[in-house]
Short mmCIF file of C-alpha atoms and ligand atoms in Angstrom, two decimals:
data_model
loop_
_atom_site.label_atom_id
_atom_site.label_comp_id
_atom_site.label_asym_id
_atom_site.label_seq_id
_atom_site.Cartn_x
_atom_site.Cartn_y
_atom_site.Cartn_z
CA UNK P 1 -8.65 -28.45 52.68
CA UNK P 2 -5.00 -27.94 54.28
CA UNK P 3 -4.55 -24.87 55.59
CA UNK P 4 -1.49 -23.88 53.89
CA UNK P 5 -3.49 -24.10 50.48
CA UNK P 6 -2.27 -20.98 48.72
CA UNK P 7 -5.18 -21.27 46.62
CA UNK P 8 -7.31 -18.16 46.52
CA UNK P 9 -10.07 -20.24 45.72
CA UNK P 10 -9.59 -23.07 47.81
CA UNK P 11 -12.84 -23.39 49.67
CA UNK P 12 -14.70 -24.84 47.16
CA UNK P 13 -12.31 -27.89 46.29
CA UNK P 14 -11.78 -31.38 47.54
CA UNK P 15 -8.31 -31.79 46.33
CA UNK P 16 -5.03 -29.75 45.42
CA UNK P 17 -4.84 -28.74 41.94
CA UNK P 18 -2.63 -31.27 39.83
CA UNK P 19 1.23 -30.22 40.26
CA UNK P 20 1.35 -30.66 36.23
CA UNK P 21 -2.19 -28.39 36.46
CA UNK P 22 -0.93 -25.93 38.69
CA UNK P 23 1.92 -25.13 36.48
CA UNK P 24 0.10 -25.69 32.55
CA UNK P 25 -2.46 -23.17 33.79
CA UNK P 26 -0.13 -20.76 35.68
CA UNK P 27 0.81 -17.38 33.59
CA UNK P 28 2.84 -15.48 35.72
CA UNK P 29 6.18 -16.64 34.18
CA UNK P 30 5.13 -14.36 31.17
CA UNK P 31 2.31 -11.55 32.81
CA UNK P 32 4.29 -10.71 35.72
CA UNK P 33 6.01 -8.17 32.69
CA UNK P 34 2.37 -6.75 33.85
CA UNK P 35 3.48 -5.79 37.16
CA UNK P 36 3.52 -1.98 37.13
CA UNK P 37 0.20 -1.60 35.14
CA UNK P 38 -0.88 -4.07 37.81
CA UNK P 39 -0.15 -1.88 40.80
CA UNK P 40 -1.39 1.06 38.90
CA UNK P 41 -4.79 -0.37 38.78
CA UNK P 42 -4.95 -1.98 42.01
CA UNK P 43 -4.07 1.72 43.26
CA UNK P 44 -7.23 3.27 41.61
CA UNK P 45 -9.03 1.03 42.18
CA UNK P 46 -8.44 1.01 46.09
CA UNK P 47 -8.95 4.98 45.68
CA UNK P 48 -12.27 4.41 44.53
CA UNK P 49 -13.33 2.31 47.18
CA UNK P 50 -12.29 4.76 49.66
CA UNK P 51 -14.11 7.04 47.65
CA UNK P 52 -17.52 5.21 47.98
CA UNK P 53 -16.90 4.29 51.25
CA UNK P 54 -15.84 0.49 51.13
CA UNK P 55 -12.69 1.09 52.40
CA UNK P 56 -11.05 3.53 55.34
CA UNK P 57 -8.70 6.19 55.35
CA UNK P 58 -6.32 3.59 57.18
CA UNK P 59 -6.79 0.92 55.24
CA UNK P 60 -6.08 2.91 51.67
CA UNK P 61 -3.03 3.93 53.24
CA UNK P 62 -2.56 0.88 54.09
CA UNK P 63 -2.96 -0.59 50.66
CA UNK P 64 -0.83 2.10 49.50
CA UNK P 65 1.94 1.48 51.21
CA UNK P 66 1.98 -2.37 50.37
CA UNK P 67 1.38 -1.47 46.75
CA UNK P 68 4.37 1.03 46.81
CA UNK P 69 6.60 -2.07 48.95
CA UNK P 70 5.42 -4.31 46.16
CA UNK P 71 6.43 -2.08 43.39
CA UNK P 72 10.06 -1.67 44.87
CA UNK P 73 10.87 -5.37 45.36
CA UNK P 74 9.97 -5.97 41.65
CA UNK P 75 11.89 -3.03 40.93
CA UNK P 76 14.99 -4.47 42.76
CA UNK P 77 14.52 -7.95 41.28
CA UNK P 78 13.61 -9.26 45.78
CA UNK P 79 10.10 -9.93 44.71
CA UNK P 80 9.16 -13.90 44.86
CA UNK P 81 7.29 -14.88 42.02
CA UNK P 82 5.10 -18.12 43.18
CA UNK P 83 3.82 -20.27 40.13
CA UNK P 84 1.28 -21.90 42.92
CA UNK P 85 -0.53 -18.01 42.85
CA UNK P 86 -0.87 -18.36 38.95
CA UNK P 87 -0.40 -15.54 37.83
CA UNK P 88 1.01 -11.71 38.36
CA UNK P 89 -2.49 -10.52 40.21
CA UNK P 90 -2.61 -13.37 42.54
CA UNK P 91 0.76 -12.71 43.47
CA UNK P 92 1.09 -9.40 43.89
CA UNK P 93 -2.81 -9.61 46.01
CA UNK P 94 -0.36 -12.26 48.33
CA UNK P 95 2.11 -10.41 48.87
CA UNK P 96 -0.28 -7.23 50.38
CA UNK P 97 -1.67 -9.41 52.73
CA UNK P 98 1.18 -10.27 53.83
CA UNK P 99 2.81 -6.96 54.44
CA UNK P 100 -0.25 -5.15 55.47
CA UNK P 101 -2.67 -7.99 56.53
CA UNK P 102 -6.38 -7.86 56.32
CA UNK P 103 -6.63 -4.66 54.38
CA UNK P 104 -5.04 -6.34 52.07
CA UNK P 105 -8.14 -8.64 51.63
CA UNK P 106 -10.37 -6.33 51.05
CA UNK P 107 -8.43 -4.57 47.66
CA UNK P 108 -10.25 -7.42 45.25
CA UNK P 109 -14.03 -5.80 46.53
CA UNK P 110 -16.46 -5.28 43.27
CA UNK P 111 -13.22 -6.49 41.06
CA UNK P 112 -12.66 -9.83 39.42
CA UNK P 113 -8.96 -11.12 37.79
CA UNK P 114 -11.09 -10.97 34.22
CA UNK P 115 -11.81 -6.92 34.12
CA UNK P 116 -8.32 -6.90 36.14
CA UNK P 117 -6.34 -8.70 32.97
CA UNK P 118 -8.05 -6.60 30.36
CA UNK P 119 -7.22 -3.44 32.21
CA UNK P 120 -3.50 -4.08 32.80
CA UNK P 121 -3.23 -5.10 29.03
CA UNK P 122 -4.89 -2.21 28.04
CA UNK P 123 -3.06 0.02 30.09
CA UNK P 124 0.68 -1.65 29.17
CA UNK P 125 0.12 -1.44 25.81
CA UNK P 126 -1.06 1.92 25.81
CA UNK P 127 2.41 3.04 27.60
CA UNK P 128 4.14 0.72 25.16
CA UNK P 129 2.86 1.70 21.75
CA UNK P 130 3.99 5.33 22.60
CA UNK P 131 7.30 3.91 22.65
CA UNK P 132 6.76 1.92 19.38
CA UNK P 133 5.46 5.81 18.13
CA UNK P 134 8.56 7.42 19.34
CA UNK P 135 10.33 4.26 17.53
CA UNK P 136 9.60 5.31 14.62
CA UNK P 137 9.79 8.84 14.71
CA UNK P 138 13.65 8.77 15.33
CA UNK P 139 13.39 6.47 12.02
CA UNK P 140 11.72 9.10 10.36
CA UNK P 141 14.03 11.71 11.64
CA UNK P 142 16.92 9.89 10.66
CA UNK P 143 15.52 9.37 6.95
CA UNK P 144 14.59 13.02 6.42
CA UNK P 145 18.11 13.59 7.19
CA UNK P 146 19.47 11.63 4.92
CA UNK P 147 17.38 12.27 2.28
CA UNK P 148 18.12 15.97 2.43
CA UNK P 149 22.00 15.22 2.78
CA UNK P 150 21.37 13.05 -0.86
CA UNK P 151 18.63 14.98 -2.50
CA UNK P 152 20.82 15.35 -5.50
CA UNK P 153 22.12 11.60 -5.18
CA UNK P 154 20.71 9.82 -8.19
CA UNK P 155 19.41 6.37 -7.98
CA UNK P 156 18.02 4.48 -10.51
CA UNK P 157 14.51 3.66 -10.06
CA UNK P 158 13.44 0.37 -10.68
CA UNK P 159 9.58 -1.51 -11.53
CA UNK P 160 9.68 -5.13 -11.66
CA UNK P 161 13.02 -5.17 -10.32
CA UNK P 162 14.49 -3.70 -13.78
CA UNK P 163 15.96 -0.17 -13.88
CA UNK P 164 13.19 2.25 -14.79
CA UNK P 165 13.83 6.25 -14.50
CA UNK P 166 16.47 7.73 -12.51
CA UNK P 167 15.43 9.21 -8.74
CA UNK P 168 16.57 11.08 -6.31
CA UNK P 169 17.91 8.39 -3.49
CA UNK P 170 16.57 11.42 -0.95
CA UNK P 171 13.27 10.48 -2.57
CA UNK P 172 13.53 7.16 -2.34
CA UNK P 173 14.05 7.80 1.92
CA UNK P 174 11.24 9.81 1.48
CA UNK P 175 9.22 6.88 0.47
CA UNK P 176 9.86 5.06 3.23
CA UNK P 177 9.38 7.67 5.54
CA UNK P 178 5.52 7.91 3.89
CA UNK P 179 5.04 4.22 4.65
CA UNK P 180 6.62 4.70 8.30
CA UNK P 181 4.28 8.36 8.65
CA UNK P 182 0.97 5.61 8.11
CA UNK P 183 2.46 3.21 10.37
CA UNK P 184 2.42 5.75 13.02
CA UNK P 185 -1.23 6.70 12.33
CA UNK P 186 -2.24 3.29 12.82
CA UNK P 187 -0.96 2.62 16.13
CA UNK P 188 -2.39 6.20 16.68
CA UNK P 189 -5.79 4.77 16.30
CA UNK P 190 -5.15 2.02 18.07
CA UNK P 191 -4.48 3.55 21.44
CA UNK P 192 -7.02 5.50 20.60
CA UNK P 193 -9.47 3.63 20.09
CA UNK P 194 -8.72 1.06 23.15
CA UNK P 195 -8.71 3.64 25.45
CA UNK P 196 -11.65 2.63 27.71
CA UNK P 197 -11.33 0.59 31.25
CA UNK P 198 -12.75 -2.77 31.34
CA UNK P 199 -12.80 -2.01 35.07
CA UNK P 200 -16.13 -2.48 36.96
CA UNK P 201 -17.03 -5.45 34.74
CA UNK P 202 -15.71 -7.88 37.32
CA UNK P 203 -15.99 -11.37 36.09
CA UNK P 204 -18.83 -10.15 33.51
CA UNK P 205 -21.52 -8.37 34.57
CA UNK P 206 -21.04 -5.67 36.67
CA UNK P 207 -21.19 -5.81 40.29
CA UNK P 208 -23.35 -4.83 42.84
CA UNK P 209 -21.06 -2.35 44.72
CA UNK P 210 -21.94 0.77 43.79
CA UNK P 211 -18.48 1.62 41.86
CA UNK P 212 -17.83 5.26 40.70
CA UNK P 213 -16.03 4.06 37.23
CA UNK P 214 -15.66 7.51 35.94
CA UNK P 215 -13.84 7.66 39.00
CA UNK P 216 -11.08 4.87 38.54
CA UNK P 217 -10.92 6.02 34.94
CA UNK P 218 -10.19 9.74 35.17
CA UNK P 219 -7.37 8.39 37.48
CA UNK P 220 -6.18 5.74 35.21
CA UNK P 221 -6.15 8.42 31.87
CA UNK P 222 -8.86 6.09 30.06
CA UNK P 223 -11.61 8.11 28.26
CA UNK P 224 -14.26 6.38 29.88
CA UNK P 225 -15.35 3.19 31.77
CA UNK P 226 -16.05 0.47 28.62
CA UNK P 227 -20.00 0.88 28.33
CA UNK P 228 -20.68 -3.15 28.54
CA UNK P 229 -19.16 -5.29 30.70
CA UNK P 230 -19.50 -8.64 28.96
CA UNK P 231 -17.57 -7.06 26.19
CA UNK P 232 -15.35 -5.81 28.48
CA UNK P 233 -14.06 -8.49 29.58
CA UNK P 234 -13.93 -10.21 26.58
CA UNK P 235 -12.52 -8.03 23.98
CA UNK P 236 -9.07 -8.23 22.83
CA UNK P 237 -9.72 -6.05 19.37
CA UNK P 238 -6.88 -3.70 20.69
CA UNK P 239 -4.07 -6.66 21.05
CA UNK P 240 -5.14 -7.66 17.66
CA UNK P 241 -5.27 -4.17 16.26
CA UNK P 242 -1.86 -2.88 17.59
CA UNK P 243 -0.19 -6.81 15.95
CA UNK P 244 -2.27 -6.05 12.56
CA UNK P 245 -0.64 -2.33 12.71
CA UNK P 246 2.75 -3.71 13.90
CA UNK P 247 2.80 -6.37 11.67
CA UNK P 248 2.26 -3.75 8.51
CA UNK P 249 4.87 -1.66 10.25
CA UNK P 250 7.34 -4.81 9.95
CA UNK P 251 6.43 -5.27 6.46
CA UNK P 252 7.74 -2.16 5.53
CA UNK P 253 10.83 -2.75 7.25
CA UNK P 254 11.24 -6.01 5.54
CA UNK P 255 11.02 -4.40 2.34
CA UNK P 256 13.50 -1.89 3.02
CA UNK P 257 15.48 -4.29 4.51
CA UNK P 258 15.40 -6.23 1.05
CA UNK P 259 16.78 -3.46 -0.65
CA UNK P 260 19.28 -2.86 1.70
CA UNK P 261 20.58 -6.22 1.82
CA UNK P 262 20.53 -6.09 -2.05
CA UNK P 263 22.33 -2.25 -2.18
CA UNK P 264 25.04 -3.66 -0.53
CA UNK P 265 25.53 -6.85 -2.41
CA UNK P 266 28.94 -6.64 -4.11
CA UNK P 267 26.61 -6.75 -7.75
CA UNK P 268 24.48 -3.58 -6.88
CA UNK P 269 27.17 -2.10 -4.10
CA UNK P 270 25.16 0.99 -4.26
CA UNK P 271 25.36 1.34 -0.34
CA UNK P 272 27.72 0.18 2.44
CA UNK P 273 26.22 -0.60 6.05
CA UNK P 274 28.06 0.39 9.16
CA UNK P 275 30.87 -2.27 10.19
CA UNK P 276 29.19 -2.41 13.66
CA UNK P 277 25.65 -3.87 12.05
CA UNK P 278 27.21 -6.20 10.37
CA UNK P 279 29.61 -9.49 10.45
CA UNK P 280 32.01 -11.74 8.99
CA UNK P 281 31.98 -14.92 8.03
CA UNK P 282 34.00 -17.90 9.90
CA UNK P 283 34.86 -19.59 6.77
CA UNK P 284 35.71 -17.17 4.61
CA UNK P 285 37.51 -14.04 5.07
CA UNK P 286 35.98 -11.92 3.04
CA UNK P 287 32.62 -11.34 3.49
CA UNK P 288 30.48 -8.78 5.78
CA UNK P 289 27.59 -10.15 5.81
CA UNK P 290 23.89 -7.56 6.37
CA UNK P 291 22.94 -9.70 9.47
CA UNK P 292 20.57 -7.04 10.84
CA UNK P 293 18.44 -6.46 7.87
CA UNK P 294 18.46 -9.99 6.95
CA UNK P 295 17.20 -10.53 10.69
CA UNK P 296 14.46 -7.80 10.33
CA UNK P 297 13.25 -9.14 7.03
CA UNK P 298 13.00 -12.74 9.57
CA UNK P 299 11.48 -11.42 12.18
CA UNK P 300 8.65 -9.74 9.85
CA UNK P 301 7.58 -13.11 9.49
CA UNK P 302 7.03 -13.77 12.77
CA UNK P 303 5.19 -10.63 13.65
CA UNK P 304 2.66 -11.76 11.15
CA UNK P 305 2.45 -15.07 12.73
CA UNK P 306 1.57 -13.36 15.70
CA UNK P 307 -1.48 -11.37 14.51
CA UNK P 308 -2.85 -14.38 13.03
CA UNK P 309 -2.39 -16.40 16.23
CA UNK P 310 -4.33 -13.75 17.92
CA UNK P 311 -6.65 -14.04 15.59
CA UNK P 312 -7.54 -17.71 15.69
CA UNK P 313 -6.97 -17.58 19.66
CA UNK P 314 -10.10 -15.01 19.24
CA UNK P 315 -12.00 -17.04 16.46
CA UNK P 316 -15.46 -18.28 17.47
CA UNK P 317 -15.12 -17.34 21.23
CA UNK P 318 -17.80 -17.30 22.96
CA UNK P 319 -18.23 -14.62 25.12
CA UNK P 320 -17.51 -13.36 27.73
CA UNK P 321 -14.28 -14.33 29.35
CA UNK P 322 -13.12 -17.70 28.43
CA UNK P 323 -8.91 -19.12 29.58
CA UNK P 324 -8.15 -19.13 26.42
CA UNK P 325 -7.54 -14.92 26.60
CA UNK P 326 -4.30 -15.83 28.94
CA UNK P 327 -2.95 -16.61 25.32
CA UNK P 328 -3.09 -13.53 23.85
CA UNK P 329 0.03 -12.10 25.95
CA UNK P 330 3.08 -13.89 24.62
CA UNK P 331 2.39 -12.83 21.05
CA UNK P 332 1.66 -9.58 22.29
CA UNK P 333 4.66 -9.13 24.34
CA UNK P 334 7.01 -11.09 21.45
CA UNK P 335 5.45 -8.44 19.10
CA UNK P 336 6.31 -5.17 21.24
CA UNK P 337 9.79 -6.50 21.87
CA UNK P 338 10.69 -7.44 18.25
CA UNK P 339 9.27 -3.89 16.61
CA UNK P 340 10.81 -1.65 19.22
CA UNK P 341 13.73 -3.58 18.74
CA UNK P 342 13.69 -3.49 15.04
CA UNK P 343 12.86 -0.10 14.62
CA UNK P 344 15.67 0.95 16.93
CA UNK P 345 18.02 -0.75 14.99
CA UNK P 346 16.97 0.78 11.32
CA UNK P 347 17.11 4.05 13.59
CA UNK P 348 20.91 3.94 14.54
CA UNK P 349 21.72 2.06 10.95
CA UNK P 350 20.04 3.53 8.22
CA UNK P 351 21.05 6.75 8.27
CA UNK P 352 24.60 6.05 8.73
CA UNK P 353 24.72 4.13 5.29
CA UNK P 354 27.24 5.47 2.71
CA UNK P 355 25.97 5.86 -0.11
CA UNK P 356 28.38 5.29 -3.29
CA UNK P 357 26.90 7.57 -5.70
CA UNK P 358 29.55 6.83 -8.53
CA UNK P 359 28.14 3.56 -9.08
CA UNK P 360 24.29 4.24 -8.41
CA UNK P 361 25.20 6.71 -11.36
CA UNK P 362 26.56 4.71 -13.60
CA UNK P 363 23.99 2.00 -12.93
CA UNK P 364 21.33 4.39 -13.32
CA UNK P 365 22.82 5.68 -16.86
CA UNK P 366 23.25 1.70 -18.42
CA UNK P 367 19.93 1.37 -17.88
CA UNK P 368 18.28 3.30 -20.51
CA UNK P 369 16.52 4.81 -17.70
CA UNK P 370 15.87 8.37 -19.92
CA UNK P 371 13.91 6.95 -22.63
CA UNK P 372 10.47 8.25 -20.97
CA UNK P 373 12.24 11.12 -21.49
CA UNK P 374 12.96 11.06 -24.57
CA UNK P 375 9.63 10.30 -25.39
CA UNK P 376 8.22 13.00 -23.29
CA UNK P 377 10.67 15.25 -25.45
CA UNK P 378 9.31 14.36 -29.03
CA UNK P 379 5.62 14.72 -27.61
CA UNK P 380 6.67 18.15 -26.50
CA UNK P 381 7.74 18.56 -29.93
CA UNK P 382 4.47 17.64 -31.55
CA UNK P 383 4.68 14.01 -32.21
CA UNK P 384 2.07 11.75 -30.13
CA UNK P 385 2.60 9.71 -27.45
CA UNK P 386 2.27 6.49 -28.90
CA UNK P 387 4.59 7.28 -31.73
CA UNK P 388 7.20 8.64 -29.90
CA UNK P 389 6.81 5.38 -27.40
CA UNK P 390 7.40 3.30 -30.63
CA UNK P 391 10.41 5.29 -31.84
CA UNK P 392 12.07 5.57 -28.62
CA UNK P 393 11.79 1.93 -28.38
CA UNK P 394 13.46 1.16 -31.34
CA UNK P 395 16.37 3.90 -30.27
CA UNK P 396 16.47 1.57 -27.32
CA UNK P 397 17.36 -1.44 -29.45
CA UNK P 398 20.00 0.70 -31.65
CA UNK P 399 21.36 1.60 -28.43
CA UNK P 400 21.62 -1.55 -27.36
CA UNK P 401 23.18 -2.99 -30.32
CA UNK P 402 25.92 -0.46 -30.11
CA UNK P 403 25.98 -0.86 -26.39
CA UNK P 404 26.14 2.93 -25.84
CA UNK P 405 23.85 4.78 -23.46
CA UNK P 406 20.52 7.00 -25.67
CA UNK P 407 22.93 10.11 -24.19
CA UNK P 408 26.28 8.65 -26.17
CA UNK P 409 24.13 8.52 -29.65
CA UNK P 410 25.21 11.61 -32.18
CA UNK P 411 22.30 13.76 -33.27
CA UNK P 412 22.33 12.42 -36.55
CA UNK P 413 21.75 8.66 -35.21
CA UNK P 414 19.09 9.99 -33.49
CA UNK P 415 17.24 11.74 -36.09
CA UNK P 416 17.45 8.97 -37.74
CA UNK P 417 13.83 7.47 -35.31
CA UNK P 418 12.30 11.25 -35.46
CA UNK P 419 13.21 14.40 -37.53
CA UNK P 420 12.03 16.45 -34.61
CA UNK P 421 15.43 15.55 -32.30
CA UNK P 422 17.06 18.90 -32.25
CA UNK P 423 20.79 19.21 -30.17
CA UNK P 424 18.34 20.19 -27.03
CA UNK P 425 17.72 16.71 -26.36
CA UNK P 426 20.62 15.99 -25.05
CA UNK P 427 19.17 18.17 -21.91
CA UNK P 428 16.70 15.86 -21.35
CA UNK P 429 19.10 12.69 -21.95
CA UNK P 430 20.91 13.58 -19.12
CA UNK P 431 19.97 12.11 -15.45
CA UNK P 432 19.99 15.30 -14.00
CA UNK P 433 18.03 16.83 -16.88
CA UNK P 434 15.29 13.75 -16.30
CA UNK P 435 15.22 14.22 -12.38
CA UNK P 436 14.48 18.27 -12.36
CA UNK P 437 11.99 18.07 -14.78
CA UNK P 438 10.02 16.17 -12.47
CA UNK P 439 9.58 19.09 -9.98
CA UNK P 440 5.63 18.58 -9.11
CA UNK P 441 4.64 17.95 -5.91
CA UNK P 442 5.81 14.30 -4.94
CA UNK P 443 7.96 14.30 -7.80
CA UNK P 444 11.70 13.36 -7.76
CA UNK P 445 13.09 16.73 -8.66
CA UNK P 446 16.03 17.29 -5.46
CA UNK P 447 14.43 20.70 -5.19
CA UNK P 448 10.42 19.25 -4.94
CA UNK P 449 13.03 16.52 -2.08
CA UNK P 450 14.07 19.17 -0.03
CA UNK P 451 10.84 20.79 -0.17
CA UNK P 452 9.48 17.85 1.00
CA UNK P 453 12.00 17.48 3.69
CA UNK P 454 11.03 20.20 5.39
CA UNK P 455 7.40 19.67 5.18
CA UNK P 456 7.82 16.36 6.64
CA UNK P 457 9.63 18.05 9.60
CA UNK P 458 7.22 20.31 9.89
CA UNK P 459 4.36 17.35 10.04
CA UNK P 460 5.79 15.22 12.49
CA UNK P 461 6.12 18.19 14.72
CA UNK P 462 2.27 18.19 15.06
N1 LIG H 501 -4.14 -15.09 33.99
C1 LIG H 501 -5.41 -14.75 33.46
C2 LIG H 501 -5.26 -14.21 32.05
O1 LIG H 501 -4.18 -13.94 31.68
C3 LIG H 501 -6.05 -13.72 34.33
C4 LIG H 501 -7.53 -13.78 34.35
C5 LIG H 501 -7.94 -15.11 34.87
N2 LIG H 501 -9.29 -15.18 35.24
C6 LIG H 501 -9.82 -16.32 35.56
N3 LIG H 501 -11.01 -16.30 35.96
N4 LIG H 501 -9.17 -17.44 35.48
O2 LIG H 501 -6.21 -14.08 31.31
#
């Protein structure tokens, strides 16, 4: 073997690696994002062996001050990134042997790259899915904003896409913001739950140092040292977690991206975005186009493709560490990068929609949208349910026929269907009349919406 073989491994070999090898297998074009949590655990871990006596007082300091060189010249973009080391740990393990010299060598005691990997992962994501949680509590904030400033803004409801009673668009936010509130419990668990250092497993089994794990990990913030280390080096349950939770979290974001790509279609033109989120059209001069939803609603898509490629990278593994793990960082990394991104957009956007309440109004009155009401009515007035379903109905279809809203039919046309309409009903014909008579809890009422506004706040406090 040459002597400039850069290989860390090169004793055993007869040849170089393949040039075409060398680069297929190397990683650090994508892990050396890893850096940081790299240096992080390369500093525990150095701690620790001073702690059980491995290494010196010198050389820690020693190892120290290379890590804290290292970390600055990635900082400052003067680092040299080698694909012949592979990946980030090989490179950064070069570099401290370079600056500090045989100290250097001895950083990699009782470790191996495999429990390495899994604890920068761990300990990246960990940092990163606060800032997905942070994501979408300035969503959240912004929504319980808005809904409070158009609590009294009526929207018509719709089921299968049809208009079917009129709501509060503040309650409508608030529905998103429920779906957002789960999203953050999810990636709440997550970090929870991967919160353990693979450390100490080297390549699978332990090692025969005596390491002090509790050690590294009460320096590192993980709960504990993982309790096996064949599963600790081969788990990657977390990555797929956090990509299952993200990619539910970008589901609901496509679907309110749907209806805010449809709100501001000329047809519905219930809402108009911000200029600055959206853009024109080269050919024709009139459009302003919803770009960013429309790109959210995309990228959803490809979140979900990244869970499941996480999944099948994972499917039928053996154990314990196998190559194929280097794979599960790109959809990782793709999946970080297009939530945070995605959630700071709706952040900034949605709440500074304008809302045109003139025409959700009138679109929420030609849609019949008060005949539950109506119905409710007569049942209050002693008829039953399924009666007054039937008669409504065919006030509907009167209604229709005239094309006039149930509100613009005299008394007398309605007393035609039931004897029991008295001139009260035209209370409950009214949108406004229909939304505050829902005022349970979770109900559309604007006063039950700004109750619930300030609960919310109140929640995400805690
Ligand atoms: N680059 C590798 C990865 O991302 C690091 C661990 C490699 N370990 C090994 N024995 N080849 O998974």
């Amino acid at each position: 073997m040459s002597k400039d073989d850069s290989r860390m491994w090169g004793g055993r070999f007869n040849e170089p690696t393949d040039e075409f090898v060398q680069a297929f297998t190397a990683s650090v074009g994508f892990d050396q994002r890893l850096a940081q949590a790299d240096i992080e655990g390369s500093r525990a871990h150095a701690m620790m062996l001073k702690h059980i006596g491995v290494l010196n007082s010198d050389e820690l300091t020693s190892i120290k001050y290379g890590l804290q060189q290292i970390r600055e010249e990635i900082e400052a973009g003067k680092f040299t990134w080698s694909v012949a080391l592979e990946d980030v740990h090989m490179n950064i393990e070069a570099r401290l042997t370079e600056l500090i010299g045989d100290a250097g060598k001895k950083l990699h005691t009782g470790r191996s790259r495999n429990d390495q990997i899994a604890t920068d992962i761990r300990l990246y994501l960990r940092e990163q899915i606060t800032v997905c949680m942070a994501g979408i509590r300035s969503f959240q904030n912004g929504l319980l904003d808005l809904a409070e400033r158009e609590a009294e803004t009526i929207l018509p409801g719709f089921t299968h896409l049809q208009v079917a009673q009129p709501v509060s668009f503040g309650h409508h936010m608030l529905a998103w913001f429920e779906m957002l509130e789960r999203d953050h419990g999810r990636l709440g668990d997550c970090a929870a739950r991967m919160n353990q250092m693979p450390l100490g497993a080297a390549a699978l089994a332990g090692t025969s140092y005596e390491l002090d794990r509790e050690f590294t990990a009460e320096i590192l913030g993980f709960d504990i040292p993982c309790r096996n280390s064949i599963d600790a080096v081969s788990d990657r349950d977390f990555a797929i977690e956090f990509c299952a939770a993200a990619a539910i979290c970008m589901t609901h974001l496509s679907r309110m991206a749907e209806e805010l790509v449809l709100w501001s279609s000329a047809q519905f033109d219930f809402i108009r975005l911000p200029d600055r989120y959206c853009t024109g059209s080269s050919i024709m001069p009139q459009k302003k186009n919803p770009d960013v939803p429309e790109l959210v609603r995309g990228k959803a898509g490809r979140v979900s493709g990244n869970l499941i490629n996480l999944l099948m990278l994972m499917k039928a593994q053996p154990l314990s560490y196998n190559k194929d793990n280097q794979e599960d960082k790109e959809p990782l990394f793709d999946t970080l990068d297009t939530l945070i991104n995605s959630l700071l957009a709706f952040s900034d956007m949605v709440p500074a929609l304008n809302v045109n309440k003139e025409k959700m109004y009138q679109s929420a009155q030609q849609g019949y949208a008060t005949a539950t009401d109506l119905a409710d009515y007569l049942v209050k007035k002693g008829t039953a349910f399924r009666d007054a379903h039937e008669v409504v109905g065919q006030a509907v279809a009167f209604a229709i026929e005239q094309n006039k809203d149930l509100s613009a039919c005299t008394l007398e046309e309605l007393k035609k269907f039931d004897a029991r309409v008295e001139e009260d009903v035209f209370e409950v014909l009214t949108l406004e009349g229909s939304l505050n008579a829902r005022n349970i809890t979770g109900g559309t009422a604007p006063e039950q919406v700004l109750f619930q506004v300030n609960a919310a706040r109140t929640r995400i406090k805690n």
